[in-house]
Short mmCIF file of C-alpha atoms and ligand atoms in Angstrom, two decimals:
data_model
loop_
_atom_site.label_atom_id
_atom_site.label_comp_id
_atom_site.label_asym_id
_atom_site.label_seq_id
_atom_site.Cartn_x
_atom_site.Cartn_y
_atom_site.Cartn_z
CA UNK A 1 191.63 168.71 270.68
CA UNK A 2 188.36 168.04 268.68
CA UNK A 3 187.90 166.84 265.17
CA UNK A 4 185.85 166.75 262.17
CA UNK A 5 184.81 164.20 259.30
CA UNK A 6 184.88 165.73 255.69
CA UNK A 7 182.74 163.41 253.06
CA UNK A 8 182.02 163.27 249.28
CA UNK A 9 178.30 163.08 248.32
CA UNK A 10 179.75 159.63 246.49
CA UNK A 11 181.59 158.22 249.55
CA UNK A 12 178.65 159.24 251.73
CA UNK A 13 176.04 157.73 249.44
CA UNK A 14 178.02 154.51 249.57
CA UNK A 15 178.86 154.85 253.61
CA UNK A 16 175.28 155.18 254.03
CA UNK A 17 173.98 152.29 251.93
CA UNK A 18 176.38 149.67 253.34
CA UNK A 19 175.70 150.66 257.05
CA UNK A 20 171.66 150.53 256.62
CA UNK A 21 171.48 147.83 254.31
CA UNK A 22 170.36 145.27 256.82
CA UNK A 23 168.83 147.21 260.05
CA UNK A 24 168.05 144.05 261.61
CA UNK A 25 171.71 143.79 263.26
CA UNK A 26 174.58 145.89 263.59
CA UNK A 27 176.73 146.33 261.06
CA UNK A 28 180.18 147.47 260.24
CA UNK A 29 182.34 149.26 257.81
CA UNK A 30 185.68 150.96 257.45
CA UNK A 31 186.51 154.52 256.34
CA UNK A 32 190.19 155.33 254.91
CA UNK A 33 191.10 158.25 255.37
CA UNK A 34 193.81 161.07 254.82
CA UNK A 35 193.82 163.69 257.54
CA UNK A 36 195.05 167.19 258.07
CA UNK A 37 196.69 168.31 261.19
CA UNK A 38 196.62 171.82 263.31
CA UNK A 39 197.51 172.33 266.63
CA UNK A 40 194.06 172.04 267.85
CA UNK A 41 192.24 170.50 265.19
CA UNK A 42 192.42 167.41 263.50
CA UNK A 43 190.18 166.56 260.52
CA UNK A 44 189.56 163.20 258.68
CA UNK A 45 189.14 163.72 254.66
CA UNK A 46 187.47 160.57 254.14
CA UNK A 47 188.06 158.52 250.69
CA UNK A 48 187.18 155.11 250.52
CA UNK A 49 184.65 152.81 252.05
CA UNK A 50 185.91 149.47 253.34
CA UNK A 51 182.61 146.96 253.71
CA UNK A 52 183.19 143.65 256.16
CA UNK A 53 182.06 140.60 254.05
CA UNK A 54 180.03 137.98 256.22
CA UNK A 55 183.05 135.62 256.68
CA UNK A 56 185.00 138.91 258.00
CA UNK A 57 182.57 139.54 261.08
CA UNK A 58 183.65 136.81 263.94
CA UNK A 59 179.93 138.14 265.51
CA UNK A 60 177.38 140.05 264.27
CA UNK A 61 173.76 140.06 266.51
CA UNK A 62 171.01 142.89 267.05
CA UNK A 63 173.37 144.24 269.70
CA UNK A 64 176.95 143.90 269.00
CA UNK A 65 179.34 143.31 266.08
CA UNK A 66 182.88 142.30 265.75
CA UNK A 67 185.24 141.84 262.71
CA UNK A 68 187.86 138.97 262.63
CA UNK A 69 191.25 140.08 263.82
CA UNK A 70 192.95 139.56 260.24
CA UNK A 71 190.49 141.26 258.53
CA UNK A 72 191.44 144.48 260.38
CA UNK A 73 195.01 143.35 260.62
CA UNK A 74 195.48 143.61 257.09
CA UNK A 75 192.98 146.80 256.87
CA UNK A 76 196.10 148.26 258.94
CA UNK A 77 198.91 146.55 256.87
CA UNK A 78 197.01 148.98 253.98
CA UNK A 79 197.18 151.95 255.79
CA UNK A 80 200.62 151.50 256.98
CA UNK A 81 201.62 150.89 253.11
CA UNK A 82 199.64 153.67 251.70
CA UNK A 83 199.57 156.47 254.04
CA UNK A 84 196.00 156.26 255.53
CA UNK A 85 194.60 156.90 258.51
CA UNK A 86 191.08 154.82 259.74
CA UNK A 87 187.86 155.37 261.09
CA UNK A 88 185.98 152.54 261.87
CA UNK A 89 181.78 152.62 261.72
CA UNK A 90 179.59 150.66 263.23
CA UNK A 91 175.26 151.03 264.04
CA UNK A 92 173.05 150.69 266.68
CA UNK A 93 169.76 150.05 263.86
CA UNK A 94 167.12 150.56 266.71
CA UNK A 95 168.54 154.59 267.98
CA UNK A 96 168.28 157.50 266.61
CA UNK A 97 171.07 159.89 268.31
CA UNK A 98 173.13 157.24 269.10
CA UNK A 99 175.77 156.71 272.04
CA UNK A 100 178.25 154.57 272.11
CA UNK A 101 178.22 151.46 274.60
CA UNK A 102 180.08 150.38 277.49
CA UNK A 103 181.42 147.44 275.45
CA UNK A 104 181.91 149.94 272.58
CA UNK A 105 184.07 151.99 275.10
CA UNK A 106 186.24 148.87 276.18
CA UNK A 107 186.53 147.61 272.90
CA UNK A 108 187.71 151.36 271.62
CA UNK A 109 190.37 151.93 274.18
CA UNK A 110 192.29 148.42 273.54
CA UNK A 111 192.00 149.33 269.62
CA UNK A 112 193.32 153.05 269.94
CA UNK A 113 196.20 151.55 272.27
CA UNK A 114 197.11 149.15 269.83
CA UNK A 115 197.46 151.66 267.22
CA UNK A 116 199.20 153.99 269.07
CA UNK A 117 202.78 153.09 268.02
CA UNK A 118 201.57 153.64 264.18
CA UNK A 119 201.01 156.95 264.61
CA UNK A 120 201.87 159.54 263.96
CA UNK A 121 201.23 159.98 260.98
CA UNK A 122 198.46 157.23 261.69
CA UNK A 123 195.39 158.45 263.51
CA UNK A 124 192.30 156.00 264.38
CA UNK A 125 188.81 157.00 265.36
CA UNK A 126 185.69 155.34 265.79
CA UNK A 127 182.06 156.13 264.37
CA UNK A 128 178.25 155.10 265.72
CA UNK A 129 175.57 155.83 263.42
CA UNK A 130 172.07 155.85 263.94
CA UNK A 131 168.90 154.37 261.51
CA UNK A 132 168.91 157.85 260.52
CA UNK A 133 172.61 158.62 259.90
CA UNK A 134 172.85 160.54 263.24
CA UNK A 135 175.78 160.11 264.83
CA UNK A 136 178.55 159.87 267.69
CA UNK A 137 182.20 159.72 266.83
CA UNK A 138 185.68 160.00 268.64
CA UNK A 139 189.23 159.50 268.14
CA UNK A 140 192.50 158.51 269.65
CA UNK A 141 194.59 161.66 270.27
CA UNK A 142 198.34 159.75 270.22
CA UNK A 143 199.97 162.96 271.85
CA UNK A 144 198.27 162.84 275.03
CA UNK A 145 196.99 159.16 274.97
CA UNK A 146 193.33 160.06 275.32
CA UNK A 147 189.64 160.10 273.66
CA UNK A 148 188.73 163.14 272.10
CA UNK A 149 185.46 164.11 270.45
CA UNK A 150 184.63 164.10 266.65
CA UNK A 151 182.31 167.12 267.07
CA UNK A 152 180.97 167.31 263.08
CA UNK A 153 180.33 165.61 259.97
CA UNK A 154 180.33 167.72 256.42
CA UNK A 155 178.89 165.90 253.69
CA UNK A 156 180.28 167.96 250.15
CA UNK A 157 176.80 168.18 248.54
CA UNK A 158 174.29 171.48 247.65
CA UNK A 159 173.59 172.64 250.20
CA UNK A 160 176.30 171.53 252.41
CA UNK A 161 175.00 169.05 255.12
CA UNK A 162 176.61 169.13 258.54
CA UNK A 163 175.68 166.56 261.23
CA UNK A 164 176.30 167.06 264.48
CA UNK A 165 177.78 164.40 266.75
CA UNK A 166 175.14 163.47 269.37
CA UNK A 167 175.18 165.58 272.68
CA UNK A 168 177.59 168.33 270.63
CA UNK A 169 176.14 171.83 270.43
CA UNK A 170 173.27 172.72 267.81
CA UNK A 171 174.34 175.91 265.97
CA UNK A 172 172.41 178.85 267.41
CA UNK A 173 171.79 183.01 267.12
CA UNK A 174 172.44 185.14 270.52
CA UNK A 175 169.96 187.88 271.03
CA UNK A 176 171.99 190.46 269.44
CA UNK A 177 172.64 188.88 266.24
CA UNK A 178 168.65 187.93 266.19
CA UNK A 179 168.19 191.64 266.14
CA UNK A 180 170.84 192.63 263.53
CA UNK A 181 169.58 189.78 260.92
CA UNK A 182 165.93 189.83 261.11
CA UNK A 183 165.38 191.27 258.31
CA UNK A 184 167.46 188.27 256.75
CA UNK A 185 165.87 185.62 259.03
CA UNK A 186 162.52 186.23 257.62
CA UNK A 187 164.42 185.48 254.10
CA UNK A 188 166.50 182.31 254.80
CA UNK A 189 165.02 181.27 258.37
CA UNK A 190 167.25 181.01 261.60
CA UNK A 191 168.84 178.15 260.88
CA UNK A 192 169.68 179.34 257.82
CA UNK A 193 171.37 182.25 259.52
CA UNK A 194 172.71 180.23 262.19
CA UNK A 195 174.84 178.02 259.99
CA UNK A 196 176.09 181.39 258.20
CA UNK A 197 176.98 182.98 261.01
CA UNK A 198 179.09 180.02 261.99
CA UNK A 199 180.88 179.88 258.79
CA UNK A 200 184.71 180.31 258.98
CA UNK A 201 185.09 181.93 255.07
CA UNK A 202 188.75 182.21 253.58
CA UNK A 203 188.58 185.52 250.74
CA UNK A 204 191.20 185.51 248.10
CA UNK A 205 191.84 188.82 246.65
CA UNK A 206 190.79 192.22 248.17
CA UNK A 207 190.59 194.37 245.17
CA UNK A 208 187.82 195.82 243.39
CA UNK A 209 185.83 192.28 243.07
CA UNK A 210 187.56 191.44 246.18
CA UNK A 211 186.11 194.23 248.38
CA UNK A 212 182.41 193.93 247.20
CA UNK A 213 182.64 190.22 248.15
CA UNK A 214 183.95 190.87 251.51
CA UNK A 215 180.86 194.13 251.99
CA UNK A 216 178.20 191.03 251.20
CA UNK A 217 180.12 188.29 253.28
CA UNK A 218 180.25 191.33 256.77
CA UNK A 219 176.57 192.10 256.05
CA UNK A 220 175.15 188.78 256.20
CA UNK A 221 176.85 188.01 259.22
CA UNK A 222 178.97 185.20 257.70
CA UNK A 223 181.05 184.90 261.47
CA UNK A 224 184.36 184.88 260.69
CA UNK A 225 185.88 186.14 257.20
CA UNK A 226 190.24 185.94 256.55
CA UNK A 227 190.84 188.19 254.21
CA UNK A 228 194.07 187.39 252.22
CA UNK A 229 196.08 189.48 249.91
CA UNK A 230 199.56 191.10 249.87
CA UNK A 231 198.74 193.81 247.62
CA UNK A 232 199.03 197.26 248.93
CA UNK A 233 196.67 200.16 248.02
CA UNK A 234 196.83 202.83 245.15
CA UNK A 235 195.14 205.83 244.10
CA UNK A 236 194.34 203.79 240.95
CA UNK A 237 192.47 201.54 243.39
CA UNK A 238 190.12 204.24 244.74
CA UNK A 239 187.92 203.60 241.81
CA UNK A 240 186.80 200.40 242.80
CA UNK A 241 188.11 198.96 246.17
CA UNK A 242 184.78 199.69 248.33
CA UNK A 243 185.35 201.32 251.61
CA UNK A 244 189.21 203.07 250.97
CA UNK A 245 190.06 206.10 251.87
CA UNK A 246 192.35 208.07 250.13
CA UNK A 247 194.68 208.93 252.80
CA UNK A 248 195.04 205.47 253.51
CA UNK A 249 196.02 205.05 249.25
CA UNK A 250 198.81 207.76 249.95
CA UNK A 251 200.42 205.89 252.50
CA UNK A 252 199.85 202.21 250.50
CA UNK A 253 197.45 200.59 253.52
CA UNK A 254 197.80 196.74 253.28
CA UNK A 255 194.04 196.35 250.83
CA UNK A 256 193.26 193.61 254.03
CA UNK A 257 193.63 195.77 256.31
CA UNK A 258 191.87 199.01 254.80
CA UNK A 259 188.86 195.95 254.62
CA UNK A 260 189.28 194.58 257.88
CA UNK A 261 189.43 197.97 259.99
CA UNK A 262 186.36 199.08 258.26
CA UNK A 263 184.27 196.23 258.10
CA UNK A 264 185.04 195.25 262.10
CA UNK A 265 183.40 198.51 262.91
CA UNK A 266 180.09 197.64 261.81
CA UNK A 267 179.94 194.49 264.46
CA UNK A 268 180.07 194.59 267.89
CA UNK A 269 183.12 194.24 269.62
CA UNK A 270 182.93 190.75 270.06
CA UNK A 271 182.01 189.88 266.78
CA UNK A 272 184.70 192.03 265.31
CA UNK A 273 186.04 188.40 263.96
CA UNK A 274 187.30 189.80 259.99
CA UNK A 275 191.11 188.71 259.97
CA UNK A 276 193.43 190.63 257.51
CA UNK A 277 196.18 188.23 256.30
CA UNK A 278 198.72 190.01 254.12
CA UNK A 279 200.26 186.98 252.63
CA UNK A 280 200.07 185.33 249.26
CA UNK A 281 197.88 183.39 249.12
CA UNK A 282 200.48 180.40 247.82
CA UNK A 283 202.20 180.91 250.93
CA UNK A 284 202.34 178.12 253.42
CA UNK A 285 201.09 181.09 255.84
CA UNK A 286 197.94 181.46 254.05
CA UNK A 287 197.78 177.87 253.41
CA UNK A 288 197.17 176.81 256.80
CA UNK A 289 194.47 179.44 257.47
CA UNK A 290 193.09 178.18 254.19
CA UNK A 291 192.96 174.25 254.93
CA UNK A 292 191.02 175.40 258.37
CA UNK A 293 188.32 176.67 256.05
CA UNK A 294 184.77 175.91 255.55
CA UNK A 295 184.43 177.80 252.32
CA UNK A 296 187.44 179.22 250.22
CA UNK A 297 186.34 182.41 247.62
CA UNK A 298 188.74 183.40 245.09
CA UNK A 299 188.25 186.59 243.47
CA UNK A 300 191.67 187.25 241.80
CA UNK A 301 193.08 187.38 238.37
CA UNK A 302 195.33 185.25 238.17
CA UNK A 303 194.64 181.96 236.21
CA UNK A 304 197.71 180.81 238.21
CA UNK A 305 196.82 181.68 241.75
CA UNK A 306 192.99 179.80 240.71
CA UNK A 307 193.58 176.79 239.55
CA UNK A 308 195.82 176.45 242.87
CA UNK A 309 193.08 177.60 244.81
CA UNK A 310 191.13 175.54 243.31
CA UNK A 311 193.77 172.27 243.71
CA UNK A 312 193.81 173.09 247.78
CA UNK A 313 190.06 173.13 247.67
CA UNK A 314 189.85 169.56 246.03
CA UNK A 315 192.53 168.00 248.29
CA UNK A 316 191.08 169.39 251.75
CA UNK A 317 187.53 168.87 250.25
CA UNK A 318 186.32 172.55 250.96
CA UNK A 319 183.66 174.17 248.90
CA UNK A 320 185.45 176.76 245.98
CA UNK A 321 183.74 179.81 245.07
CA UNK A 322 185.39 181.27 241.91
CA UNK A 323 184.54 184.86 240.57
CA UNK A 324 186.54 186.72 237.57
CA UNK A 325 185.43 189.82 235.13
CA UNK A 326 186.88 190.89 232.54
CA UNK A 327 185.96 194.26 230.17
CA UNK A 328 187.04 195.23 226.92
CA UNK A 329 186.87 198.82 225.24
CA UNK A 330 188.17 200.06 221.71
CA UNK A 331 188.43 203.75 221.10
CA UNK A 332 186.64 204.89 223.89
CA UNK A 333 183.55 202.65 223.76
CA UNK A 334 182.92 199.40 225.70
CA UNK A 335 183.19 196.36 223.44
CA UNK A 336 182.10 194.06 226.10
CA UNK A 337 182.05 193.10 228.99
CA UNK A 338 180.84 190.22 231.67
CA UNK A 339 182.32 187.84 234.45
CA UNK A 340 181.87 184.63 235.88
CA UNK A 341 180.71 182.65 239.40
CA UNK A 342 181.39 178.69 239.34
CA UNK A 343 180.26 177.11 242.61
CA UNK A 344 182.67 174.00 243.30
CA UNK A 345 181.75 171.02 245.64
CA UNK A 346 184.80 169.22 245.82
CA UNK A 347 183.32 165.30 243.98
CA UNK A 348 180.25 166.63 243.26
CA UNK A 349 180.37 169.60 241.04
CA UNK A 350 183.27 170.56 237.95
CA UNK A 351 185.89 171.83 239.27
CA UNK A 352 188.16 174.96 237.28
CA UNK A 353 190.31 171.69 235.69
CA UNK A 354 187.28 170.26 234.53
CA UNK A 355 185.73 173.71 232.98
CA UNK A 356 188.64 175.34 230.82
CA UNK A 357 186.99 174.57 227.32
CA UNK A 358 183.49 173.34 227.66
CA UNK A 359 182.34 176.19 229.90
CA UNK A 360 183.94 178.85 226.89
CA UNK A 361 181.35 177.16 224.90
CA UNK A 362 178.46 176.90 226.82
CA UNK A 363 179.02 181.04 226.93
CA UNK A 364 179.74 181.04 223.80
CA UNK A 365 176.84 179.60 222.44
CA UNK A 366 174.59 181.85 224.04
CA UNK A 367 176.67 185.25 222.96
CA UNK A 368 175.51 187.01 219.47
CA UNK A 369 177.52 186.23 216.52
CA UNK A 370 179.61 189.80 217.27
CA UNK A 371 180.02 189.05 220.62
CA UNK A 372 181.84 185.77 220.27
CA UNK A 373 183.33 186.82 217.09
CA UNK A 374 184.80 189.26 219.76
CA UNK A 375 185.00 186.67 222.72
CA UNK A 376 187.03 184.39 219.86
CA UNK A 377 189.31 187.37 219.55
CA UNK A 378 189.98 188.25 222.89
CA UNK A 379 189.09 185.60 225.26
CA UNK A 380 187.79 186.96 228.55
CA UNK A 381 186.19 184.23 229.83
CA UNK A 382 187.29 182.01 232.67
CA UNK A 383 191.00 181.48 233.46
CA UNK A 384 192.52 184.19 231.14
CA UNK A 385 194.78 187.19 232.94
CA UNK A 386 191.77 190.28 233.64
CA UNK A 387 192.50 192.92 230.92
CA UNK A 388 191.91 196.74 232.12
CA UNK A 389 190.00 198.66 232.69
CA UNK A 390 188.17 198.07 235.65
CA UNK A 391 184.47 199.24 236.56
CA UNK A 392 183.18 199.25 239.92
CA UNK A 393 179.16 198.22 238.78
CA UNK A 394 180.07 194.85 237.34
CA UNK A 395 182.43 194.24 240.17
CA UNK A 396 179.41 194.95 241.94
CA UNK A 397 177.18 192.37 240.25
CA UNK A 398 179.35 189.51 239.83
CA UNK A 399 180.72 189.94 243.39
CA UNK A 400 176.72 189.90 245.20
CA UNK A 401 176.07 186.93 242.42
CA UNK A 402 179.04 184.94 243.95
CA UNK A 403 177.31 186.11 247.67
CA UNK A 404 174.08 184.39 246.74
CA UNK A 405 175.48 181.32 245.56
CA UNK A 406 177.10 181.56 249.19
CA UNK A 407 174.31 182.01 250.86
CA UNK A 408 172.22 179.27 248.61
CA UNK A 409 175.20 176.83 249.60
CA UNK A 410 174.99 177.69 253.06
CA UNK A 411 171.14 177.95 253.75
CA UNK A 412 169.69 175.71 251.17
CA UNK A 413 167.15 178.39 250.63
CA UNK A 414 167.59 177.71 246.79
CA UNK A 415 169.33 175.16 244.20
CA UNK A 416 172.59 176.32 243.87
CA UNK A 417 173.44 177.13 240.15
CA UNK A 418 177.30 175.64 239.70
CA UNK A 419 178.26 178.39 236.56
CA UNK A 420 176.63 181.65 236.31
CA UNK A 421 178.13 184.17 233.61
CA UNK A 422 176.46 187.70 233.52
CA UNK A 423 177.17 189.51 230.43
CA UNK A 424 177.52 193.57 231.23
CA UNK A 425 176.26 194.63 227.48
CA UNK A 426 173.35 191.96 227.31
CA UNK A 427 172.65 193.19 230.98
CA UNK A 428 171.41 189.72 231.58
CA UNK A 429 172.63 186.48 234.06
CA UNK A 430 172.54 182.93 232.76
CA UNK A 431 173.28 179.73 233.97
CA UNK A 432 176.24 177.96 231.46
CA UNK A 433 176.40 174.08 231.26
CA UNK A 434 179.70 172.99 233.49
CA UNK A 435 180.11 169.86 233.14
CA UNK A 436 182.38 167.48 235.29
CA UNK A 437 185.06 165.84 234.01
CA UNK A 438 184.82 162.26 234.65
CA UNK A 439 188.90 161.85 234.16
CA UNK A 440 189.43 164.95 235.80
CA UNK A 441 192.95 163.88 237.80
CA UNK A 442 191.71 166.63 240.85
CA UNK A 443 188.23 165.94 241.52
CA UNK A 444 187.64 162.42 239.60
CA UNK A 445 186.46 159.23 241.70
CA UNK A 446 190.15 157.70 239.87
CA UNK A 447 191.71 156.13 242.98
CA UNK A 448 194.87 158.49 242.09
CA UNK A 449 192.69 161.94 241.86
CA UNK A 450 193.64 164.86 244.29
CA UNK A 451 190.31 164.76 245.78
CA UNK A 452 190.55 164.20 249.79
CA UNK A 453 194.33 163.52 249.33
CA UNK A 454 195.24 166.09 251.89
CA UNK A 455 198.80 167.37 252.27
CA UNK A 456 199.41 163.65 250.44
CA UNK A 457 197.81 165.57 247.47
CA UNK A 458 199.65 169.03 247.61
CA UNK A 459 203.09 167.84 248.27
CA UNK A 460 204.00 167.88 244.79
CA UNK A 461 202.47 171.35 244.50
CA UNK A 462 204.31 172.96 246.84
CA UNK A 463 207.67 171.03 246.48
CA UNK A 464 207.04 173.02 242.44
CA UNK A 465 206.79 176.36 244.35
CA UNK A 466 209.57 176.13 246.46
CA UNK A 467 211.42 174.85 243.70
CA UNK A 468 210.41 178.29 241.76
CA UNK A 469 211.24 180.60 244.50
CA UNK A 470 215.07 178.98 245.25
CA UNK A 471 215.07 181.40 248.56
CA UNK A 472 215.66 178.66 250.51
CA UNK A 473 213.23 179.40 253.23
CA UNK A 474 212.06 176.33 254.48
CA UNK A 475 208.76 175.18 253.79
CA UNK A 476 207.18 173.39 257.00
CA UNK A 477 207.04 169.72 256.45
CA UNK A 478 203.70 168.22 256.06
CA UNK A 479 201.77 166.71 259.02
CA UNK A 480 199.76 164.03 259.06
CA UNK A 481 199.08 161.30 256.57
ZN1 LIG B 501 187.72 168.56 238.06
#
């Protein structure tokens, strides 16, 4: 079992400050956390930072620190009440790459055993951290009563920082994939590459927009790519979804798994890691492949299906990368035409709840007076249902615009823009003004947003759904805190 720590730029900023404010003795701080649970996997969505005044440390020296036992007694009583789970952080201000102690080992142990009749859903783990912010980190695994690693650290920021534990694994190319992306290592470096070829990338929607995403994602080597979609193929498809066949449209070929098939075959065998998942994407199926994600793209059209996307992306903090187009034609002739990318870091970017009306105008403002005369009348832009027809060269544009931003996220090779809208008549890209929403109730700093909330946060969400569907099939309950 192995674990992971997912951050907010804002929590992060603050974790950082209070551990290396004084780096002439070790100090201490809390992180609450929510957490969600897999078989294998556990992974800490941290939300709040709990500093130790000076009258909470009972001893506090160069080389070790300890907190009074009420101070952490009623840190507990808190979680207990409210559903969180803890990670406690300490430093060792002279290392860089730090380890953690024998007393730190000792002192661990008796905590974790402690804690062990709280859980589940209560997990605790335990942090070191470096003058640099390197780090080591472990936590108690209740089920078989023993220390397991926290392998990574993802801090939600542009690009996306992930820290290592010390002694885990750097990210790295084999010799064959050095030879397929060379031409892209000289572009974004190996690291670069490296980190996108360990990216585990969750697709929404495998239609026309869908199916030029998933091209870019296979030929940049993103490592592995779920596909998800229930949607069966139809001759009306074949003008648009990239790589059908239309034998496979007669006999209505899951749209995954016309992708999947095809795109495999340009890896190597072992490499051949592009999943088709023929669920919807609401599903509690898909959910769980979703929450598992390092990056979730949603290139549907349905406002609906979004803005949930968008809600699982906030409370699992997982980068959201949001495409749409939309075209308009009257008598034969195009009246316009355009679509959208919006880039969301979970806390540190607007997410599509903060958007809806100030992005229209940002557009807007920028359209000639037809155009939004037209845009006024019809209302393509973000989060309205896709009006036909369908053309396979803006699919094309939007869906390698949405593959940059990827790759800009991933690679930090350039600033990642958080709204591009391409209009198809202007034939031109801009960035729009997207502006977070300070109240926003998903992705606000308000200690009763959704962001970090975990399953805490979707419960609601999908208690709605299955409310909607009255089939009775039983949802699984939520793990976990
Ligand atoms: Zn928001």
């Amino acid at each position: 079992m192995i674990s992971e720590v997912r951050i907010p730029l804002a929590v992060w900023t603050r974790l950082r400050a209070t551990l290396l404010a004084d780096c002439s003795v070790e100090t201490k701080c809390f992180l609450l956390c929510r957490t969600l649970e897999s078989e294998s996997r556990v992974v800490f969505l941290a939300r709040e930072v709990v500093p130790v005044s000076e009258e909470a440390y009972a001893e506090r020296s160069a080389s070790l620190v300890e907190t009074r036992p009420e101070f952490v007694y009623n840190l507990l009583l808190r979680c207990a009440r409210e559903g969180y789970s803890l990670l406690e952080a300490h430093t060792h201000p002279w290392s860089v790459n730090p380890r953690f102690s024998a007393i730190d080992d000792r002192s661990d142990l008796q905590k974790f055993q402690t804690t062990q009749r709280m859980s589940p859903p209560f997990r605790h783990g335990s942090l070191v951290f470096g003058n640099d912010m390197s780090f080591e980190g472990r936590f108690w695994d209740y089920q078989r009563a023993r220390i397991a690693p926290i392998v990574r650290l993802r801090v939600l920021r542009a690009p996306l920082e992930t820290r290592y534990g010390t002694g885990q694994k750097p990210l790295w190319l084999d010799e064959a994939e050095q030879t397929v992306y060379d031409r892209q290592i000289r572009a974004f470096g190996a690291e670069g590459q490296a980190m996108l070829s360990h990216l585990r990338v969750a697709l929404v929607g495998a239609g026309g927009l869908g199916s030029q995403i998933a091209h870019a994602l296979a030929l940049l080597g993103v490592g592995q790519i779920l596909l998800i979609d229930p949607d069966r193929l139809e001759l009306s498809n074949l003008n648009r979804v990239v790589g059908a066949s239309y034998a496979q449209a007669q006999r209505g070929w899951r749209k995954v798994r016309v992708l999947a098939q095809r795109l495999n075959r340009a890896r190597p065998p072992e490499a051949r890691t592009i999943t088709p998942l023929p669920y919807d994407a609401r599903s509690p199926k898909a959910l769980s492949h979703l929450l598992g994600c390092d990056v979730i793209i949603g290139a549907v059209d349905s406002a609906v299906v979004r803005q949930y996307l968008n809600t699982v992306a906030m409370v699992a903090l997982i980068p959201y990368l949001d495409a749409g187009v939309g075209v308009r034609s009257k008598d034969g002739k195009l009246a316009q035409g355009g679509g959208q990318v919006q880039t969301i870091i979970p806390g540190e970017t607007a997410c599509l709840a903060c958007v809806e009306r100030g992005i229209r105008q940002s557009v807007e403002e920028q359209l000639t007076p037809h155009q939004r005369a037209l845009s006024l009348l019809g209302g393509y832009i973000q989060g309205e249902p896709i009006p036909n027809p369908q053309v396979v060269f803006l699919n094309g544009v939007v869906g390698n615009l949405l593959a940059w931003e990827l790759v800009k996220l991933a690679t930090g090779c350039a600033p990642v823009q958080p709204y591009i809208y391409y209009d198809l008549l202007q034939q031109q890209a801009f960035p729009a003004r997207a502006e977070r929403n300070l109240d926003c109730m998903l992705c606000s700093e308000h200690s009763d947003s959704l962001l970090g909330q975990g399953m805490y946060g979707l419960r609601g969400y999908i208690q709605q759904a299955h409310k909607r569907k009255r089939r009775g099939k039983p949802i699984p309950a939520p793990r976990g805190s």
